[in-house]
PDB file of C-alpha atoms and ligand atoms in Angstrom:
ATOM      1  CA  UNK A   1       8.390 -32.289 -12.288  1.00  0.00           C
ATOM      2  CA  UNK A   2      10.585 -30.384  -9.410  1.00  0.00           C
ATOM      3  CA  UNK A   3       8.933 -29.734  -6.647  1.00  0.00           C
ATOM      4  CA  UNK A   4       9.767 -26.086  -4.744  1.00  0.00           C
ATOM      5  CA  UNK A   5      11.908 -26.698  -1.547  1.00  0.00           C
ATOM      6  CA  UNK A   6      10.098 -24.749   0.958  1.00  0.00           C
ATOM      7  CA  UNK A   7       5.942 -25.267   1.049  1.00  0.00           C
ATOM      8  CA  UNK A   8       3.564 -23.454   2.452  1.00  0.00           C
ATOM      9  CA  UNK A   9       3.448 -22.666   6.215  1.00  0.00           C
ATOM     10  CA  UNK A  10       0.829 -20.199   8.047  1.00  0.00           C
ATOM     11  CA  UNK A  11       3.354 -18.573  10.221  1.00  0.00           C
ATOM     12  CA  UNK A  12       6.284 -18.648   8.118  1.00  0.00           C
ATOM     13  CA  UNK A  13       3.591 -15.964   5.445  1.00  0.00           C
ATOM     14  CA  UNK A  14       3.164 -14.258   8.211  1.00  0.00           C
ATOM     15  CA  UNK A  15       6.368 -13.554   9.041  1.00  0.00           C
ATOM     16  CA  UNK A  16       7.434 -11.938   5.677  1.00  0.00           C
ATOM     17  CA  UNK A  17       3.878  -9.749   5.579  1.00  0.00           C
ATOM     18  CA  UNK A  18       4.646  -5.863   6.936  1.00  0.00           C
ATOM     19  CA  UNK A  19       3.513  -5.271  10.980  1.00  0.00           C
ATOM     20  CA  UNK A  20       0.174  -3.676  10.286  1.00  0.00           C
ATOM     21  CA  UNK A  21      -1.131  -6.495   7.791  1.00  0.00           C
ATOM     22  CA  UNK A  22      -0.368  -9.169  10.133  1.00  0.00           C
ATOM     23  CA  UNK A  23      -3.849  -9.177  11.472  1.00  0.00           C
ATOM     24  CA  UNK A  24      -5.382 -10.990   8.437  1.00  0.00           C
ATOM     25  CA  UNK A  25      -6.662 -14.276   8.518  1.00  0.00           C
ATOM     26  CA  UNK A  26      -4.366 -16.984   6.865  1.00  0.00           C
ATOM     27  CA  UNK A  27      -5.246 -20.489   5.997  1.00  0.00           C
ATOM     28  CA  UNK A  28      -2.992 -22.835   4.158  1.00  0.00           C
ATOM     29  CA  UNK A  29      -4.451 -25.919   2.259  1.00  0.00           C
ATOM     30  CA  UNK A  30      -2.215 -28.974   0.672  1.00  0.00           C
ATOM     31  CA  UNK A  31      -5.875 -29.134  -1.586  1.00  0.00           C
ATOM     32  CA  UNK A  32      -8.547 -27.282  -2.105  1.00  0.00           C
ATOM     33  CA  UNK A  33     -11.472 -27.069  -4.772  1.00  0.00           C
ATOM     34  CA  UNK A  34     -10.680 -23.252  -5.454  1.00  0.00           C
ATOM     35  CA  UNK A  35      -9.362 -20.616  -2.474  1.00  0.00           C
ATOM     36  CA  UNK A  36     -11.840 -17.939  -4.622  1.00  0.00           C
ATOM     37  CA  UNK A  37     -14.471 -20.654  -4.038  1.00  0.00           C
ATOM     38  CA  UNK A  38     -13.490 -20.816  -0.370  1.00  0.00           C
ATOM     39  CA  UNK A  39     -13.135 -17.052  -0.135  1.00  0.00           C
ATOM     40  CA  UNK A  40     -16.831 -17.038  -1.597  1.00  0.00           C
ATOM     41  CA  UNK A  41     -18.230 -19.679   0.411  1.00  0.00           C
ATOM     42  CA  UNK A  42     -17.192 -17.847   3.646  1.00  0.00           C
ATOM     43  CA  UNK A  43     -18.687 -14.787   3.070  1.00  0.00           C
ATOM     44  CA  UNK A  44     -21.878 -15.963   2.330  1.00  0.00           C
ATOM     45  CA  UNK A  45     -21.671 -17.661   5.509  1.00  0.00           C
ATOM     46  CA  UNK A  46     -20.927 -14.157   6.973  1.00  0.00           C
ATOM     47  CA  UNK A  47     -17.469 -13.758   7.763  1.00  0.00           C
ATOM     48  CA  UNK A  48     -16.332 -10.248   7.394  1.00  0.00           C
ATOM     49  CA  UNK A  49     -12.772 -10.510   8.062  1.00  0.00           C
ATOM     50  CA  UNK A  50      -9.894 -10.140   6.098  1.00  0.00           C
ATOM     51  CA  UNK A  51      -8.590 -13.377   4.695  1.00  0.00           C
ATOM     52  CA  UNK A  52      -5.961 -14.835   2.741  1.00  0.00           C
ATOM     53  CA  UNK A  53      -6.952 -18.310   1.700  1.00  0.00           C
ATOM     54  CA  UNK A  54      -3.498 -20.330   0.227  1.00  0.00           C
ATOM     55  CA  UNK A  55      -3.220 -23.891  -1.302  1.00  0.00           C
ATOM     56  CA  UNK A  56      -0.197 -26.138  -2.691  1.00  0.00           C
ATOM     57  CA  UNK A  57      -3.270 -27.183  -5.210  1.00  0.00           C
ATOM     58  CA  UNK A  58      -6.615 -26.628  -6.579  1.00  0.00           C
ATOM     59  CA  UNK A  59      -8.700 -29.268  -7.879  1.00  0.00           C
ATOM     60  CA  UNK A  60     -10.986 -26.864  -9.455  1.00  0.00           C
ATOM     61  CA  UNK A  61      -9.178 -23.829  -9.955  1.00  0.00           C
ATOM     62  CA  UNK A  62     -11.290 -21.069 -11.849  1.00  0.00           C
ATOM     63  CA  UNK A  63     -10.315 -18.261 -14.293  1.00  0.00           C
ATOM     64  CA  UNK A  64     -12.163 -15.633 -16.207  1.00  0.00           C
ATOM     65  CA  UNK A  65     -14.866 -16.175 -18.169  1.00  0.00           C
ATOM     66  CA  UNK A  66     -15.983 -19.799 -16.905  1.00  0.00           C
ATOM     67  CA  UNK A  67     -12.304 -21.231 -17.507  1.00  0.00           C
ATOM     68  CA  UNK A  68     -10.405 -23.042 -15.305  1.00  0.00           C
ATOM     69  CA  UNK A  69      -7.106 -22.595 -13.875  1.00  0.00           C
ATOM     70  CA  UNK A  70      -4.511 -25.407 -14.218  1.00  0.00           C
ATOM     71  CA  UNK A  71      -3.160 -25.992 -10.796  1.00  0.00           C
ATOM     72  CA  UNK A  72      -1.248 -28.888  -9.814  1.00  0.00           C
ATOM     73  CA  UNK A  73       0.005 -29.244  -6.168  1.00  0.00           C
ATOM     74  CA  UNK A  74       3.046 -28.273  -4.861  1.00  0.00           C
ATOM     75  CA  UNK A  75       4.952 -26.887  -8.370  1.00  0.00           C
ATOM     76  CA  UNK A  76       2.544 -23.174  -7.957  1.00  0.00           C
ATOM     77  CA  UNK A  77       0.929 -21.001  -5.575  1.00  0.00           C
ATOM     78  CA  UNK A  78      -2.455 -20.852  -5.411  1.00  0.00           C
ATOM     79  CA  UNK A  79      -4.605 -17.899  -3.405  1.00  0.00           C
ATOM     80  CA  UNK A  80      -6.470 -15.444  -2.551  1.00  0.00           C
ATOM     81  CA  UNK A  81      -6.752 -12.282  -0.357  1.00  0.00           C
ATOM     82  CA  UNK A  82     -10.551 -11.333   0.581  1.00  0.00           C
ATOM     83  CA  UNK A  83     -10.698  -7.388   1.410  1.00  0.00           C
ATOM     84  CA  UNK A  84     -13.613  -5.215   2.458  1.00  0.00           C
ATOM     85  CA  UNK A  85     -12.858  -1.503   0.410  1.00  0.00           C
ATOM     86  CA  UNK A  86     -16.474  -0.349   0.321  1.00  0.00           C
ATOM     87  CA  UNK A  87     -16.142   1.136  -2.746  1.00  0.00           C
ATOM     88  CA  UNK A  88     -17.860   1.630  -5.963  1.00  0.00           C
ATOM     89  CA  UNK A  89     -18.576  -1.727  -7.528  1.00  0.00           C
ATOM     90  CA  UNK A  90     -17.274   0.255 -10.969  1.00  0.00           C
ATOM     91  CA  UNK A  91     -13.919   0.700  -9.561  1.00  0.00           C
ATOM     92  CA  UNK A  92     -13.630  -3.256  -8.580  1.00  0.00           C
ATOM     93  CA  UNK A  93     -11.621  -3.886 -11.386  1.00  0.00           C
ATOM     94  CA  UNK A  94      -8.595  -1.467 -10.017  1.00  0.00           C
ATOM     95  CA  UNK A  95      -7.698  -4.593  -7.688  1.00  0.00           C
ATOM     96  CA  UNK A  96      -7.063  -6.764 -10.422  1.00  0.00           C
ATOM     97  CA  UNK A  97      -4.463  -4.607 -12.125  1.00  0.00           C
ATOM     98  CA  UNK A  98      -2.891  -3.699  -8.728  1.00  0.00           C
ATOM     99  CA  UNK A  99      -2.626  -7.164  -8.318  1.00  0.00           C
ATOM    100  CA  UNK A 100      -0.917  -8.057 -11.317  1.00  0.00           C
ATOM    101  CA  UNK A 101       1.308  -4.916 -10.893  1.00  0.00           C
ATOM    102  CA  UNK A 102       2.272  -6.606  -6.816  1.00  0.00           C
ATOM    103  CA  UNK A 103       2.935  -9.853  -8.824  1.00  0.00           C
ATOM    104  CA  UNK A 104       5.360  -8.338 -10.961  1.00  0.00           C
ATOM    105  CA  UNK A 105       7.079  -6.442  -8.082  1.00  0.00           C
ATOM    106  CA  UNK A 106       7.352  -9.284  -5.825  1.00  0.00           C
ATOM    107  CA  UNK A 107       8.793 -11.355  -8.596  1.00  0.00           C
ATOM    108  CA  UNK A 108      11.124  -8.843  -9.920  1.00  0.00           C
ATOM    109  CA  UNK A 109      12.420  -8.153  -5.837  1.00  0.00           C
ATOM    110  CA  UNK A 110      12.625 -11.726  -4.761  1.00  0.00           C
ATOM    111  CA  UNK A 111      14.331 -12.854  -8.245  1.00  0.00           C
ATOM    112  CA  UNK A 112      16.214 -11.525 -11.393  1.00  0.00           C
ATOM    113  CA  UNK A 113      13.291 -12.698 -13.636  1.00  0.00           C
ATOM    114  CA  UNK A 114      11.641  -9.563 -15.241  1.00  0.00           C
ATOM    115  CA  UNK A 115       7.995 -10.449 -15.784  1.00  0.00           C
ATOM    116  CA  UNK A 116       5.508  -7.957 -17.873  1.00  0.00           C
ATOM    117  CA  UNK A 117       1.648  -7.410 -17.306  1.00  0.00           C
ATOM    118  CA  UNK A 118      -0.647  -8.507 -20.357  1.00  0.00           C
ATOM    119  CA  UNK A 119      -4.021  -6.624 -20.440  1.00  0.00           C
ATOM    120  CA  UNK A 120      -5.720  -7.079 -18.201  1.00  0.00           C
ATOM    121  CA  UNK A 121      -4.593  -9.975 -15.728  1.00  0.00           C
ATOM    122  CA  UNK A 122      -2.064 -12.095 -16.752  1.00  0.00           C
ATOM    123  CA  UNK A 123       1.835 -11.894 -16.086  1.00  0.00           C
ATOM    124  CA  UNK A 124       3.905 -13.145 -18.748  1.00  0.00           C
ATOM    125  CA  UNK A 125       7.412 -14.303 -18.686  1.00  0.00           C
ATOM    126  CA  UNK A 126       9.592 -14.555 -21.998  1.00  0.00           C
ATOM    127  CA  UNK A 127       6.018 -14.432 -24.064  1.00  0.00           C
ATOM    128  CA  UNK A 128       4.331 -17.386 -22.371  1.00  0.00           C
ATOM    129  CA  UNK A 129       1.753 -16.754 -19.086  1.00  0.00           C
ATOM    130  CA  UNK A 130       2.923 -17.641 -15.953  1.00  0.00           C
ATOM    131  CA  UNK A 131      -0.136 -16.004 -13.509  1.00  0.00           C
ATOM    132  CA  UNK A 132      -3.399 -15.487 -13.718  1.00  0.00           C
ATOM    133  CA  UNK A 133      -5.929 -13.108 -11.688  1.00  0.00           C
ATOM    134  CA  UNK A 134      -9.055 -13.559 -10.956  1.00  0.00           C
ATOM    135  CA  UNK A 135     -10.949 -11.016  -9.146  1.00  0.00           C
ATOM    136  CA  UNK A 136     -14.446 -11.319  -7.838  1.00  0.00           C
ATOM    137  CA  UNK A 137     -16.536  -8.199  -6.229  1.00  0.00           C
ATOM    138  CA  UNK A 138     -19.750  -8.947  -3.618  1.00  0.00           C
ATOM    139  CA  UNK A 139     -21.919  -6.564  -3.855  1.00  0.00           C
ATOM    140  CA  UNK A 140     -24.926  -5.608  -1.865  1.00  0.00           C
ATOM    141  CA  UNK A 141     -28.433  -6.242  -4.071  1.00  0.00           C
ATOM    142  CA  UNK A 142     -28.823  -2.701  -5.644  1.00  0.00           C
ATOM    143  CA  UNK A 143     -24.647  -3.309  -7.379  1.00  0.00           C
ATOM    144  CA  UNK A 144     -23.571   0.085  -6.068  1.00  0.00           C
ATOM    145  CA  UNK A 145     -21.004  -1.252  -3.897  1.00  0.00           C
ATOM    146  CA  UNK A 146     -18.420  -3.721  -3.996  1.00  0.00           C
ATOM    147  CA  UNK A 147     -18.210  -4.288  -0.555  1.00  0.00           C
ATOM    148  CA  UNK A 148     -15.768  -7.660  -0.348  1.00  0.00           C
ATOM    149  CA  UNK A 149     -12.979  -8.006  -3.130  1.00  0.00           C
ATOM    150  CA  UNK A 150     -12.032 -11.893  -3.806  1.00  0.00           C
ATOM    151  CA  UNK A 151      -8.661 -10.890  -5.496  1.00  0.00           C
ATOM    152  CA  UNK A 152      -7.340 -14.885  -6.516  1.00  0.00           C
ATOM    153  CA  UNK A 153      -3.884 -15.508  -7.843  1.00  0.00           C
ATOM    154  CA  UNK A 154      -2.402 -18.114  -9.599  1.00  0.00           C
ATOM    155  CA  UNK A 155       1.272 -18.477 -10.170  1.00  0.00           C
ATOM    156  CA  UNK A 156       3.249 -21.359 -11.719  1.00  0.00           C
ATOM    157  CA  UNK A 157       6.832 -21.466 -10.137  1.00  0.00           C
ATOM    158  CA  UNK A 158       8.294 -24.784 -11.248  1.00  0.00           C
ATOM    159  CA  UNK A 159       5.431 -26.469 -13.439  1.00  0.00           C
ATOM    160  CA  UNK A 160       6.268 -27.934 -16.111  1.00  0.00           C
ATOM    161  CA  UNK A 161       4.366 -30.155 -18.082  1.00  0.00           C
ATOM    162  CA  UNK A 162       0.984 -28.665 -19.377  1.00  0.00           C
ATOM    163  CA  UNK A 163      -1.960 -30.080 -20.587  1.00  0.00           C
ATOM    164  CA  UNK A 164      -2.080 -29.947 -24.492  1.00  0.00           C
ATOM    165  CA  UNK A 165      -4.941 -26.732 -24.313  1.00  0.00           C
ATOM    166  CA  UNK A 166      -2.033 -24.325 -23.110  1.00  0.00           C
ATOM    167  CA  UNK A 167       1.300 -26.045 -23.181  1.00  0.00           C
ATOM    168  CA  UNK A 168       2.371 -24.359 -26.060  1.00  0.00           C
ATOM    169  CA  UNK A 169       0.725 -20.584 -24.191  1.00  0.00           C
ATOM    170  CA  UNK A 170       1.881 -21.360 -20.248  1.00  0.00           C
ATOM    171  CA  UNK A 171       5.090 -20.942 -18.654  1.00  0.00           C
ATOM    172  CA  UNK A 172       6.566 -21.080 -15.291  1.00  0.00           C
ATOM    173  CA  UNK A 173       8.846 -18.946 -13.135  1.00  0.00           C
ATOM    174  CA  UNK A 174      11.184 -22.081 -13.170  1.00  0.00           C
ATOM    175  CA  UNK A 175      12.069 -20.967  -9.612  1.00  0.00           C
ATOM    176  CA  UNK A 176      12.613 -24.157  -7.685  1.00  0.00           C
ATOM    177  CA  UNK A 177      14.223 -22.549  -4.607  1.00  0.00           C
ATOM    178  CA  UNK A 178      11.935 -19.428  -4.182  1.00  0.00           C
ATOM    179  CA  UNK A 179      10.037 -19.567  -0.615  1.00  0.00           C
ATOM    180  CA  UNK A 180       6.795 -19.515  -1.912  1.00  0.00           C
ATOM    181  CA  UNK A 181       5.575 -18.043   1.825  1.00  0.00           C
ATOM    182  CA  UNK A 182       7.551 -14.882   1.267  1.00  0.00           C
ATOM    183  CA  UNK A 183       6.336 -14.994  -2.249  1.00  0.00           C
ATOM    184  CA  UNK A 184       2.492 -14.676  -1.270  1.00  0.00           C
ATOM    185  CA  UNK A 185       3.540 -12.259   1.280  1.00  0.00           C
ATOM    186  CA  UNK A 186       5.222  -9.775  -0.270  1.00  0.00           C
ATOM    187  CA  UNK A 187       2.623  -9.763  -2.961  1.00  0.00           C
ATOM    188  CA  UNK A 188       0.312  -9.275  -0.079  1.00  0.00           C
ATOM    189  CA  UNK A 189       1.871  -6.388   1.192  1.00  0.00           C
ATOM    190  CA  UNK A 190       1.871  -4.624  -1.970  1.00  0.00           C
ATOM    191  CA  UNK A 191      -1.366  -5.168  -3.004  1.00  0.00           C
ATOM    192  CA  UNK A 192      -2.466  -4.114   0.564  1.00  0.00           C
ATOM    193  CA  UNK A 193      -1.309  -0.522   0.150  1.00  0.00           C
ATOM    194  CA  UNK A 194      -2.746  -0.428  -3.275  1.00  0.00           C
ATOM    195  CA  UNK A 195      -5.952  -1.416  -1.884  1.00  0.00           C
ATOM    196  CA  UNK A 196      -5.832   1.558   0.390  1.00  0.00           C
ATOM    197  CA  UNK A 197      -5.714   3.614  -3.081  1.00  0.00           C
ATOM    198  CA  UNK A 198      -8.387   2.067  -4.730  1.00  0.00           C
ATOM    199  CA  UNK A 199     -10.875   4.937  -5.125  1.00  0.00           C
ATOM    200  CA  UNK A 200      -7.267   7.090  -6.633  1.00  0.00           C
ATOM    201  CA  UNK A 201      -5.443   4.790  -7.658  1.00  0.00           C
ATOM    202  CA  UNK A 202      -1.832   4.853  -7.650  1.00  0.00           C
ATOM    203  CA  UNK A 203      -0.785   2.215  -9.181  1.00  0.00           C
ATOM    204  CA  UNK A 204      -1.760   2.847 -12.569  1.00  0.00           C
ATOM    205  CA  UNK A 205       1.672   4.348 -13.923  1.00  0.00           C
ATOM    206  CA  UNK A 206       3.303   0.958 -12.413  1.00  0.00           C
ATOM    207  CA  UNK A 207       0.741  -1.050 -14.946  1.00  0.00           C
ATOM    208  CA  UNK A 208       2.053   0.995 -17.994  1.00  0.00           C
ATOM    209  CA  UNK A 209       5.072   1.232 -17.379  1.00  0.00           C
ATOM    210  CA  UNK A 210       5.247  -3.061 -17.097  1.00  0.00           C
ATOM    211  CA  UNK A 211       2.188  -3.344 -19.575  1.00  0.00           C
ATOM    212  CA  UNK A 212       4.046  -6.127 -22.239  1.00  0.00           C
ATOM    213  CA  UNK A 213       0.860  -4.506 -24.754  1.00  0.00           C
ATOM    214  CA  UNK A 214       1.436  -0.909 -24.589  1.00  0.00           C
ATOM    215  CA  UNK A 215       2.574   0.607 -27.928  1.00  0.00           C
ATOM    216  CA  UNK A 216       1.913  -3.032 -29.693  1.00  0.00           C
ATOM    217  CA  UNK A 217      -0.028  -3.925 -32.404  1.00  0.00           C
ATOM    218  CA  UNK A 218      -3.449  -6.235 -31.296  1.00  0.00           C
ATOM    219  CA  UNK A 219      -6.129  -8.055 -31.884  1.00  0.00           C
ATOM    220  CA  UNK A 220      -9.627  -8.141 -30.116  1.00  0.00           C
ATOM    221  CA  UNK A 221     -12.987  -9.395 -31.156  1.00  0.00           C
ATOM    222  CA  UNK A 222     -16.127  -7.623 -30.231  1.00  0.00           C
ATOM    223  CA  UNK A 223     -19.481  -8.379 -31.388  1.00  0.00           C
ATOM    224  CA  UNK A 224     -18.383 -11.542 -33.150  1.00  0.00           C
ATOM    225  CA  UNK A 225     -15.985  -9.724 -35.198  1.00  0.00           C
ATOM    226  CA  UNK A 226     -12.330  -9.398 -35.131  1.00  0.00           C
ATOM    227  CA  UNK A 227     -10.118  -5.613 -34.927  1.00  0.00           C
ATOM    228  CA  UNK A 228      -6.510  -4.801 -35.587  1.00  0.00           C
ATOM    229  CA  UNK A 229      -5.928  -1.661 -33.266  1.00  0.00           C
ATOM    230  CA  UNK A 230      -2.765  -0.234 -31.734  1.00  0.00           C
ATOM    231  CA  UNK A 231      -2.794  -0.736 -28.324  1.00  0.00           C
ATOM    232  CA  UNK A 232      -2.009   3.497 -27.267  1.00  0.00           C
ATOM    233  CA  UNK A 233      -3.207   4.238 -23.222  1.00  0.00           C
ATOM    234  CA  UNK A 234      -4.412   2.362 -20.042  1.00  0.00           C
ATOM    235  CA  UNK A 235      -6.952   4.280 -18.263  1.00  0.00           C
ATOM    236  CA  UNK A 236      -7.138   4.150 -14.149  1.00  0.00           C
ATOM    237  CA  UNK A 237     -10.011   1.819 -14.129  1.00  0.00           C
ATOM    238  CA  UNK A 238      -7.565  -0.600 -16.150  1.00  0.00           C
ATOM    239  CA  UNK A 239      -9.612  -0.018 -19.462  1.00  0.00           C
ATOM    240  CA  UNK A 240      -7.413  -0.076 -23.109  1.00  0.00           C
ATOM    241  CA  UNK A 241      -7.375   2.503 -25.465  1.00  0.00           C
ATOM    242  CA  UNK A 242      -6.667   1.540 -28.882  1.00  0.00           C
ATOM    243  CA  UNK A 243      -5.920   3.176 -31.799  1.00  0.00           C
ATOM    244  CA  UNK A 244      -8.293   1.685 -34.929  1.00  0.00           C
ATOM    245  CA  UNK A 245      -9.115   2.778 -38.041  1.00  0.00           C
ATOM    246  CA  UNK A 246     -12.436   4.719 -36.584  1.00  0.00           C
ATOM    247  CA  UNK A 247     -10.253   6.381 -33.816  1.00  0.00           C
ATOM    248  CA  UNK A 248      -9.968   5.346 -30.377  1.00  0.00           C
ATOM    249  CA  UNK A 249     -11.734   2.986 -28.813  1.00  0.00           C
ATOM    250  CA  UNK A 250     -11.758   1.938 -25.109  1.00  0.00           C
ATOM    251  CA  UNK A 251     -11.826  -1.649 -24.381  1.00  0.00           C
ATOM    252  CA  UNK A 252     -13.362  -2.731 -21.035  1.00  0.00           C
ATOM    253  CA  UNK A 253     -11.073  -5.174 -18.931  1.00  0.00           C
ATOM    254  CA  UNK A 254     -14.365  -7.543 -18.051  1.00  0.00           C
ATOM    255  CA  UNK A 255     -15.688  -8.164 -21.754  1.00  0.00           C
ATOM    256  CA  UNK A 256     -12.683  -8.360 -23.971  1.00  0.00           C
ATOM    257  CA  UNK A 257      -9.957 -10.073 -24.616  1.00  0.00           C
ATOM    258  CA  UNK A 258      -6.667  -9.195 -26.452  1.00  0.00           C
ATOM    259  CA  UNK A 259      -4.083 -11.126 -28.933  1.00  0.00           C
ATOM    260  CA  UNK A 260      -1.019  -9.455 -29.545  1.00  0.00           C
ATOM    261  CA  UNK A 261      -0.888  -9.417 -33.001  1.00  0.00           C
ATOM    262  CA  UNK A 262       2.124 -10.961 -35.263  1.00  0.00           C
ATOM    263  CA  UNK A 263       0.702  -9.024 -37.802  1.00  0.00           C
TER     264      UNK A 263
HETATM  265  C1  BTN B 301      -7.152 -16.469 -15.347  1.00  0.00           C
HETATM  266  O1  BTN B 301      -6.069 -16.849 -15.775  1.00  0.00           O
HETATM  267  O2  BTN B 301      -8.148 -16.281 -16.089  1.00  0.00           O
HETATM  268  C2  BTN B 301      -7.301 -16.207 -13.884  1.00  0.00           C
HETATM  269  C3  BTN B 301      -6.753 -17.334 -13.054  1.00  0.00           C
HETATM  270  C4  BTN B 301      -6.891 -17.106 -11.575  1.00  0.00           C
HETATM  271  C5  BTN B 301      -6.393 -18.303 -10.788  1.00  0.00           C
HETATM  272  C6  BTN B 301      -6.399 -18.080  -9.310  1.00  0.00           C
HETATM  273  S1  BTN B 301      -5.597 -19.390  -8.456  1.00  0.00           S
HETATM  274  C7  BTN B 301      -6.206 -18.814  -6.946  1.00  0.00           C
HETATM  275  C8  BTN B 301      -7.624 -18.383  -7.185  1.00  0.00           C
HETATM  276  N1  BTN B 301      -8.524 -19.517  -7.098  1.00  0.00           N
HETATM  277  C9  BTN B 301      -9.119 -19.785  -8.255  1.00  0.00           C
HETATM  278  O3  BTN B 301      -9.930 -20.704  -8.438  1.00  0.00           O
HETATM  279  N2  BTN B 301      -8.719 -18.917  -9.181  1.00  0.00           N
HETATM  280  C10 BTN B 301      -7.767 -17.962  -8.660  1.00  0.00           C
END
């Protein structure tokens, strides 16, 4: 396993982020359960500001629905940026595919690799995943709001042995040089003016256009059941149409979850 040459350093993030997002709150871990964990664990203790939790590793990294996250120290980045939007709790799920669409910029500025979105938060390089988002809302007790956004990110850079569940699924960037401080930064930076955008959007057309799904044939399952569809639109909350046999359907980002189909 090859290790990335430059690790993660507090000042050295912030001195890749953009003037006005230098106020947030950076902390760097070697290990850490989960920084979404962290992130939570803070704000119920009643810190309001924003954050941006990193580690080299997660002993308990978490993805969506209940799974975890493989994340072994030093070979990935590992974090997460708190923000306080105060905006509809239904529009939460913007910041997960502005964050996936700031992953792919970052990646595509700071390197020659050309990684693609898969509905609704991974980022895929040559077919296999190489980052996962995880995005948590905090909402006051009536769920109108979604007034903090735990937006966690996950990205393998120079991992390379898997454990048998997804080494045959999970990739890396295989980008042992990259300075994984600018990395996190410049992802920060984009996702920062997206966030400003949340309640209309703008970077929905930035999804589609790097959407590796768009135009493909699928699989979902709903109900227990399994479709064929084509996938045809992305709406602005992030939501799938697809083309079925019925007609279209729209496919909500938080309850299903999509094979591209070999069929
Ligand atoms: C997924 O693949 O389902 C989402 C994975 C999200 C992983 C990131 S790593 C940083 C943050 N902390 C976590 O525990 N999870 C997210």
């Amino acid at each position: 396993m090859v290790n990335t040459a430059v690790t993660l350093e507090k000042e050295k993030i912030k001195s890749f982020l953009l003037p006005e997002n230098r106020d947030v709150d950076i902390s760097v871990f070697e290990s850490i359960d989960s920084t979404n964990t962290e992130a939570k664990r803070r704000l119920e203790n009643g810190d309001k500001r924003t954050m941006l939790i990193c580690a080299e590793g997660q002993t308990a990294g978490r993805g969506r629905h209940g799974k975890s996250f493989y994340s072994p120290e030093k070979t990935g980045v590992y974090f997460t940026l708190v923000i306080h939007p105060d905006i509809p709790l239904s529009l939460a799920a913007r910041a997960t595919t502005a964050a996936a669409v700031s992953v792919v910029e970052a990646i595509r500025e700071l390197t020659d690799k050309k990684p693609l979105i898969k509905w609704v938060n991974d980022v895929f390089l040559d077919g296999k995943k190489i980052c996962g988002i995880l995005t948590e809302a905090v909402s006051p007790t009536d769920r109108t709001k979604a007034e903090s956004l735990i937006i966690g990110i996950g990205i393998n850079i120079s991992t390379s042995l898997f454990p048998d569940e997804i080494k045959d699924t999970a990739s890396s960037l295989g980008e042992n040089e990259l300075d994984k401080n600018e990395l996190i930064a410049r992802i920060c930076n984009y996702l920062f003016g997206y966030a400003e955008s949340l309640n209309n959007p703008t970077h929905i057309e930035k999804y589609k256009k790097y959407s590796l799904v768009l135009g493909k044939e699928i699989t979902y399952e709903k109900n227990g059941r399994a479709f064929f569809a084509r996938a045809v639109d992305i709406d602005e909350n992030g939501s799938l149409k697809v083309e079925t046999e019925n007609g279209i359907e729209t496919l909500d980002s938080g309850e299903i979850s999509i094979k591209l189909s070999d069929k």
